[in-house]
Short mmCIF file of N, CA and C in Angstrom, two decimals:
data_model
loop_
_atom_site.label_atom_id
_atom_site.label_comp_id
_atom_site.label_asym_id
_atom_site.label_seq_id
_atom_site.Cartn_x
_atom_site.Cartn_y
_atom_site.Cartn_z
N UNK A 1273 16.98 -2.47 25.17
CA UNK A 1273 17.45 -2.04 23.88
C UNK A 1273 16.80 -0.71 23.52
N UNK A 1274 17.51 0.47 23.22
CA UNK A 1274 17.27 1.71 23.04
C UNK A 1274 16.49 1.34 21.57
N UNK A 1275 15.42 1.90 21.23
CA UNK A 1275 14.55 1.95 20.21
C UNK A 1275 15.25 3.60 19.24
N UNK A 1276 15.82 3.57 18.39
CA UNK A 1276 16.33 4.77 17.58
C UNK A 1276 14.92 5.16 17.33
N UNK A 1277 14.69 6.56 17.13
CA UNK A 1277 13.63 7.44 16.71
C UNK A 1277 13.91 7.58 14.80
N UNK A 1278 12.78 7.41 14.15
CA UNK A 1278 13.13 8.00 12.44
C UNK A 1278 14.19 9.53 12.33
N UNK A 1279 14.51 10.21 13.41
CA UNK A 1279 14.55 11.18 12.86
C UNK A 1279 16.72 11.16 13.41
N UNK A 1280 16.67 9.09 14.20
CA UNK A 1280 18.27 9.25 14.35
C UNK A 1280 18.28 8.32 13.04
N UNK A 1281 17.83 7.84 12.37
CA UNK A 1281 18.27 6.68 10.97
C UNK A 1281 19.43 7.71 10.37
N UNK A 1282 20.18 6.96 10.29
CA UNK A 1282 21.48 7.32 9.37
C UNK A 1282 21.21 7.17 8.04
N UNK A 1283 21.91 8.18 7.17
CA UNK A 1283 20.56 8.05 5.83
C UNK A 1283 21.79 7.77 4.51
N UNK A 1284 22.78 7.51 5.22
CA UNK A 1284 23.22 6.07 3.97
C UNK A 1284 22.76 4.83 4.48
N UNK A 1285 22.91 4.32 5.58
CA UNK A 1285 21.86 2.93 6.05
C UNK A 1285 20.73 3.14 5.51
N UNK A 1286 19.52 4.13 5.45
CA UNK A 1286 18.75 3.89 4.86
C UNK A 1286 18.61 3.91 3.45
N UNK A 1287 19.40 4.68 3.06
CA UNK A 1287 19.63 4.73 1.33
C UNK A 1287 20.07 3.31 1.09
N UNK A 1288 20.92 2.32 1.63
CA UNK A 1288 21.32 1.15 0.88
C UNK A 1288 20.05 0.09 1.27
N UNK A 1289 19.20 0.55 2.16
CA UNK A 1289 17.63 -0.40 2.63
C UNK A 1289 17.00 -0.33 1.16
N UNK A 1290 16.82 1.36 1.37
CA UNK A 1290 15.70 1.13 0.39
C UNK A 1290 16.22 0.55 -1.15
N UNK A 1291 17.48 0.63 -1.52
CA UNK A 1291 18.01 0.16 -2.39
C UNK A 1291 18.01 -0.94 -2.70
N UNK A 1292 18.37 -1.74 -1.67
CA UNK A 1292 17.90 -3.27 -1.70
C UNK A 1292 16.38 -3.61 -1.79
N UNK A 1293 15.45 -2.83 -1.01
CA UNK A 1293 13.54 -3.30 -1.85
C UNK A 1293 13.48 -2.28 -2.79
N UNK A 1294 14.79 -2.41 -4.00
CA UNK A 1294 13.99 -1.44 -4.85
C UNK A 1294 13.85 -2.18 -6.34
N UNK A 1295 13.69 -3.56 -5.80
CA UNK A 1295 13.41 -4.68 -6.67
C UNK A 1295 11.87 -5.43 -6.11
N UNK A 1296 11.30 -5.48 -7.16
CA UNK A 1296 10.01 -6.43 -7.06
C UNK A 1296 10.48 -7.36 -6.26
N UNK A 1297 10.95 -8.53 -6.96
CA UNK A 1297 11.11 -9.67 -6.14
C UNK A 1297 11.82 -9.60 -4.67
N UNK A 1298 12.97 -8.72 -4.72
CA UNK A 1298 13.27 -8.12 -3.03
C UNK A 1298 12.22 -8.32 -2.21
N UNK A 1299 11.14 -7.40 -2.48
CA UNK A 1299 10.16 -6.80 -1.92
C UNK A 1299 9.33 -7.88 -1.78
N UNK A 1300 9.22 -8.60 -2.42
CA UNK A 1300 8.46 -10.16 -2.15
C UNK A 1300 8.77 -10.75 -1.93
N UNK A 1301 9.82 -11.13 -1.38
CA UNK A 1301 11.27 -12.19 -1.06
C UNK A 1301 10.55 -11.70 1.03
N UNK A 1302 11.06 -10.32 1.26
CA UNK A 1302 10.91 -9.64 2.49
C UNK A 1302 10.06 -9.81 2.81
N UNK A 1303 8.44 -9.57 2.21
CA UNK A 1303 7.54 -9.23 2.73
C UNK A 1303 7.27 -10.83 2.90
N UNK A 1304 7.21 -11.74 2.29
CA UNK A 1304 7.28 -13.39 2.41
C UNK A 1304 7.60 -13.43 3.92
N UNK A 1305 9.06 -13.22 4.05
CA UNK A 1305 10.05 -13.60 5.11
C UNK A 1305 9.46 -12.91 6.52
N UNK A 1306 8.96 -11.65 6.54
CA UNK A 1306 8.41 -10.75 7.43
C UNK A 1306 6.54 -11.56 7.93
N UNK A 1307 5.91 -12.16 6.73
CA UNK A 1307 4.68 -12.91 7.23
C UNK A 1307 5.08 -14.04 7.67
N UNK A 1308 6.13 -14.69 7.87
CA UNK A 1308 6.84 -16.00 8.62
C UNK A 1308 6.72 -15.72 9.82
N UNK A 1309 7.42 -14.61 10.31
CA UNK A 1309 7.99 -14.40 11.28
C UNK A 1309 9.06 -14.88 11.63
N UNK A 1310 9.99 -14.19 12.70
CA UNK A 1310 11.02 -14.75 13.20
C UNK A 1310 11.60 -15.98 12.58
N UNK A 1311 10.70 -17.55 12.78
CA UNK A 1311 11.01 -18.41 12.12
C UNK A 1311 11.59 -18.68 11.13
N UNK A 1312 11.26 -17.71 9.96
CA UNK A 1312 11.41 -17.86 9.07
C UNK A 1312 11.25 -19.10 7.66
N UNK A 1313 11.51 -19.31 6.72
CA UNK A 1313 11.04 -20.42 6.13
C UNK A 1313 13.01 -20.95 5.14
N UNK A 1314 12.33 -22.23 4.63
CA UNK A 1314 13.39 -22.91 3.90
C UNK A 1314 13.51 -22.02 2.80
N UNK A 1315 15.03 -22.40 2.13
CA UNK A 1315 14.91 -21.38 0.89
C UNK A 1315 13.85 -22.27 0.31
N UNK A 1316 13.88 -23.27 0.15
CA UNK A 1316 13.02 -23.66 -0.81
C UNK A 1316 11.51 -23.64 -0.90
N UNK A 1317 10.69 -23.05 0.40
CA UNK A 1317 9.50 -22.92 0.83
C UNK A 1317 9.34 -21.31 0.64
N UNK A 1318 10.38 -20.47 0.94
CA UNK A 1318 10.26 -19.23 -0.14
C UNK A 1318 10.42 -19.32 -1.55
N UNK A 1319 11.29 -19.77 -2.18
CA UNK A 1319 11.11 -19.73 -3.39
C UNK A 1319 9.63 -20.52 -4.01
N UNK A 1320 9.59 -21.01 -3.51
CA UNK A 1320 7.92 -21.79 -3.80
C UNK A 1320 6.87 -20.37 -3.64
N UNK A 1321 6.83 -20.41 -2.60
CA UNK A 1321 5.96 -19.23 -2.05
C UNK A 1321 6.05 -17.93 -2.85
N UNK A 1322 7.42 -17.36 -3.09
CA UNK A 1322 7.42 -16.27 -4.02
C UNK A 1322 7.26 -16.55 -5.60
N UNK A 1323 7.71 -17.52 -6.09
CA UNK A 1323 8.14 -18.03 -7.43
C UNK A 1323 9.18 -17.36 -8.00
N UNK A 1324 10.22 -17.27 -7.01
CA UNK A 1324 11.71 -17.13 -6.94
C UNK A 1324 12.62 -18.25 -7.01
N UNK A 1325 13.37 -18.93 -7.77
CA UNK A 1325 13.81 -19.62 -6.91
C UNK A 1325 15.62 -20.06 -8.07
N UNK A 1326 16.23 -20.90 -7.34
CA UNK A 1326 17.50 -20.95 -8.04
C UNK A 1326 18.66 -19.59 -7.55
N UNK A 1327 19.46 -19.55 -8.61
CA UNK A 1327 20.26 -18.44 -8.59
C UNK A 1327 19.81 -17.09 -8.57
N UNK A 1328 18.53 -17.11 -8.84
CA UNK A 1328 17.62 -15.55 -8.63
C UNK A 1328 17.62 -15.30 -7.52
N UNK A 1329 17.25 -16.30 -6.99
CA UNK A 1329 16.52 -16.21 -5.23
C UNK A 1329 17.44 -16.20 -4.42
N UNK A 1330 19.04 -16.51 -4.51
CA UNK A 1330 19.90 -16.62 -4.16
C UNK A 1330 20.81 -14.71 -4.10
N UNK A 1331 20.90 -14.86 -5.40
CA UNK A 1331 20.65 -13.36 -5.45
C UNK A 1331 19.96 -12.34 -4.89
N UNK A 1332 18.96 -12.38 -4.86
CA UNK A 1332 18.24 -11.58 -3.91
C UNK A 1332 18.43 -11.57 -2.56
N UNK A 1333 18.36 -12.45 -2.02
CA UNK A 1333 18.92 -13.16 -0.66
C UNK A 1333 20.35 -12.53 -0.79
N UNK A 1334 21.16 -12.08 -1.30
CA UNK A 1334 22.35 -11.88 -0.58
C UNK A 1334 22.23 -10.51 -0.73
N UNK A 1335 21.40 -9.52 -1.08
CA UNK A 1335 21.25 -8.09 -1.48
C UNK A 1335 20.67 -8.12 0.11
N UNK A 1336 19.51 -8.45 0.39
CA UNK A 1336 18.92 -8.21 1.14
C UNK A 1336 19.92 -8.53 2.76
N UNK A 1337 20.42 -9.12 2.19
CA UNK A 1337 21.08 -10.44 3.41
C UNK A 1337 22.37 -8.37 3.96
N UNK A 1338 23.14 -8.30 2.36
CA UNK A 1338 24.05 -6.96 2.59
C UNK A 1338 23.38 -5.76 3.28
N UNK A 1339 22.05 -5.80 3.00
CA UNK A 1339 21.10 -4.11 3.81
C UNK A 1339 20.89 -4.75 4.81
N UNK A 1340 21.11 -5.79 5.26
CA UNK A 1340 21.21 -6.12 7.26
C UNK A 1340 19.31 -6.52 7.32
N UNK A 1341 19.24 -6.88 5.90
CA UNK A 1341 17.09 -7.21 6.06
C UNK A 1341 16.91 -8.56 6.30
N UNK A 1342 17.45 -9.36 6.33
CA UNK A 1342 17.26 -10.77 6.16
C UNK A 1342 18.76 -11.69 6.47
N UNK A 1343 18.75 -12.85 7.07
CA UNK A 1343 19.60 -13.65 7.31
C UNK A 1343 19.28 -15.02 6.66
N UNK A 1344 20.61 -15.98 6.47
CA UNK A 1344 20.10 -16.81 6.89
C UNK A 1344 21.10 -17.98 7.50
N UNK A 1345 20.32 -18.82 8.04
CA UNK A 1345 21.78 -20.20 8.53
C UNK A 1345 21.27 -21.05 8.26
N UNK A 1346 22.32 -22.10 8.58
CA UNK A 1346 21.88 -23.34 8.11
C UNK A 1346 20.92 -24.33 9.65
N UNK A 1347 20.41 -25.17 8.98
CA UNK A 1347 19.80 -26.01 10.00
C UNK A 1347 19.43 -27.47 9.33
N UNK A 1348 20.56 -28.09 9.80
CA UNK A 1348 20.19 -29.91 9.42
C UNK A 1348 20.76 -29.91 7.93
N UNK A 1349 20.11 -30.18 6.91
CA UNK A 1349 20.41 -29.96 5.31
C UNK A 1349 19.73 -28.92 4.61
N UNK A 1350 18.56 -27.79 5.85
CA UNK A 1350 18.08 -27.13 4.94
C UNK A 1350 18.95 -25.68 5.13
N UNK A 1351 18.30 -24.75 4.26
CA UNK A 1351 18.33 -23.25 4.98
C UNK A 1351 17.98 -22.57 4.87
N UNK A 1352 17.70 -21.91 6.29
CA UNK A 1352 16.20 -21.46 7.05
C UNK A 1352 16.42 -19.46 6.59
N UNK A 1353 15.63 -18.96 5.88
CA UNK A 1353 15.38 -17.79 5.78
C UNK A 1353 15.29 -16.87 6.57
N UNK A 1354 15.29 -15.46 6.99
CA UNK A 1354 14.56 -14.29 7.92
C UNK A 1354 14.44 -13.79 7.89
N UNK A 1355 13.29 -12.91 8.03
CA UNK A 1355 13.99 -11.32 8.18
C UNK A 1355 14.17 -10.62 9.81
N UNK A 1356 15.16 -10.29 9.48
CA UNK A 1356 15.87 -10.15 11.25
C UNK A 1356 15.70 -8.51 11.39
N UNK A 1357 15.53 -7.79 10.86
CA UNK A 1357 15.62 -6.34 11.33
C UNK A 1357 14.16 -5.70 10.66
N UNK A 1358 13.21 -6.49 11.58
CA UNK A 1358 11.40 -5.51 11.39
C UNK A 1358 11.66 -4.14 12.07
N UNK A 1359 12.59 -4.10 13.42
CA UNK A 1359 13.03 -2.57 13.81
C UNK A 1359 13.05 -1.51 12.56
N UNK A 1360 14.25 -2.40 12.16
CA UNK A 1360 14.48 -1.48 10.63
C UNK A 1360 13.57 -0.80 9.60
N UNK A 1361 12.66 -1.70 9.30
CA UNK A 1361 11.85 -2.13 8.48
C UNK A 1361 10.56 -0.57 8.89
N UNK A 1362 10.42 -1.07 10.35
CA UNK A 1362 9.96 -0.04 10.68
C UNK A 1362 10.01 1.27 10.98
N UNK A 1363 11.29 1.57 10.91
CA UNK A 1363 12.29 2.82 11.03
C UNK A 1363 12.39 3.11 9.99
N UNK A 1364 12.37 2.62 9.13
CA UNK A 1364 12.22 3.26 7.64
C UNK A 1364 11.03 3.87 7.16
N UNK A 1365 9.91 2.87 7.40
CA UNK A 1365 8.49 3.61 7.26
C UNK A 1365 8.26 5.05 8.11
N UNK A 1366 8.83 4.95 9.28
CA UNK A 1366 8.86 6.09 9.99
C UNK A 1366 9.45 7.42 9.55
N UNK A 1367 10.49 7.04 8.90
CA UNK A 1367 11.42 8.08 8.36
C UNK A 1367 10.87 8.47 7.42
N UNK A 1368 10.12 7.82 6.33
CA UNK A 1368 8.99 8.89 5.16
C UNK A 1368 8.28 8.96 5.96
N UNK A 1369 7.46 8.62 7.04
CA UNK A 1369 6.18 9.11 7.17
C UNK A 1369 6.17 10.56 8.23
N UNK A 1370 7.52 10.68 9.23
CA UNK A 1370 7.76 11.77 9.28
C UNK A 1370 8.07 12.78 8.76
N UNK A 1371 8.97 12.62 7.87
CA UNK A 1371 9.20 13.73 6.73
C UNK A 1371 8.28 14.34 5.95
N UNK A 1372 7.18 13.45 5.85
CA UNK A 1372 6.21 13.45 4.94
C UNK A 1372 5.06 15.14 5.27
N UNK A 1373 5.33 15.85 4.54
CA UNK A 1373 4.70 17.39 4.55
C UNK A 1373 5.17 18.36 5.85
N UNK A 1374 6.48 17.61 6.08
CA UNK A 1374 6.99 18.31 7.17
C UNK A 1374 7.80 19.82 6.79
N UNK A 1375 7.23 20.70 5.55
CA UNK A 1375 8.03 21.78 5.32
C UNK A 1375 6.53 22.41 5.16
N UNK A 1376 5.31 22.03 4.81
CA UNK A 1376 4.34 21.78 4.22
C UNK A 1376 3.54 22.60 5.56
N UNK A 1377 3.37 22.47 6.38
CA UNK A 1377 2.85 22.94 8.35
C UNK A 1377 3.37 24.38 8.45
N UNK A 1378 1.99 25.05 8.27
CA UNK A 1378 2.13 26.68 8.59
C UNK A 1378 2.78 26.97 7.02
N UNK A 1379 2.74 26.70 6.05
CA UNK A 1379 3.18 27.24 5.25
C UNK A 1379 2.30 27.97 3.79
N UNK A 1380 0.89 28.17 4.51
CA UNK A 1380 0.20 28.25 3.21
C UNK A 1380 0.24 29.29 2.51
N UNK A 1381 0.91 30.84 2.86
CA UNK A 1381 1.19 31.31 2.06
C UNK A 1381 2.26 31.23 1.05
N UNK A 1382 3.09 30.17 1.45
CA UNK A 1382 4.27 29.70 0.15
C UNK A 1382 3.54 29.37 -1.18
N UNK A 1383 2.60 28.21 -0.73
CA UNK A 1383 1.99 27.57 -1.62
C UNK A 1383 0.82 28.68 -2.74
N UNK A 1384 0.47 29.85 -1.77
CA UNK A 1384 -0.23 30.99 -2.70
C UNK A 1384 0.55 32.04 -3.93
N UNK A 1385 2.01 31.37 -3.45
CA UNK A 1385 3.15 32.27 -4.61
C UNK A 1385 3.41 31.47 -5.76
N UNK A 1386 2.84 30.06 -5.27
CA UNK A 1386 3.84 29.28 -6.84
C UNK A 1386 3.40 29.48 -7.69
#
């Protein structure tokens, strides 16, 4: 599997990522689902865990579920949480952290005009 570099992220895919953790509870919903691992957990062992739970947590879960961050299926009577795209996750961090003072390198006489 070809590993994309930050600098191939398609940047409406990433615009609708970061859109989706651009909620608290998102962001704690994910980061929950991401310390699972793979496995992932029951909704109801995330919502415990986050203090999400009901139609909130449901909600969130389908935002996240639309930015391709998280899945989930069923198994037996429960259903099992994930987050399926840490690639992503990490391709995103990559993408600010490359950008990050990348106009900024060799440029210090700009910064002596402002």
């Amino acid at each position: 599997m070809k590993m994309e570099s930050p600098d191939d992220i398609d940047l409406t895919v990433a615009a609708a990522q970061f859109a989706a953790l651009g909620s608290e509870q998102r962001l704690a919903v994910l980061r929950c689902l991401v310390r699972a691992g793979p496995a992932g957990l029951s909704i109801g062992t995330l919502g415990e865990r986050t203090g999400i739970t009901g139609s909130t947590l449901t909600h969130h879960m389908k935002i996240l579920a639309s930015a391709g961050l998280v899945a989930q299926k069923r198994q037996g009577r429960s259903i099992i949480c994930a987050a399926v795209a840490f690639n992503d996750v990490q391709r995103l961090s990559g993408f600010l952290l490359t950008e990050c003072c990348a106009d900024a390198a060799g440029k210090k006489g700009d910064q002596d005009n402002g």
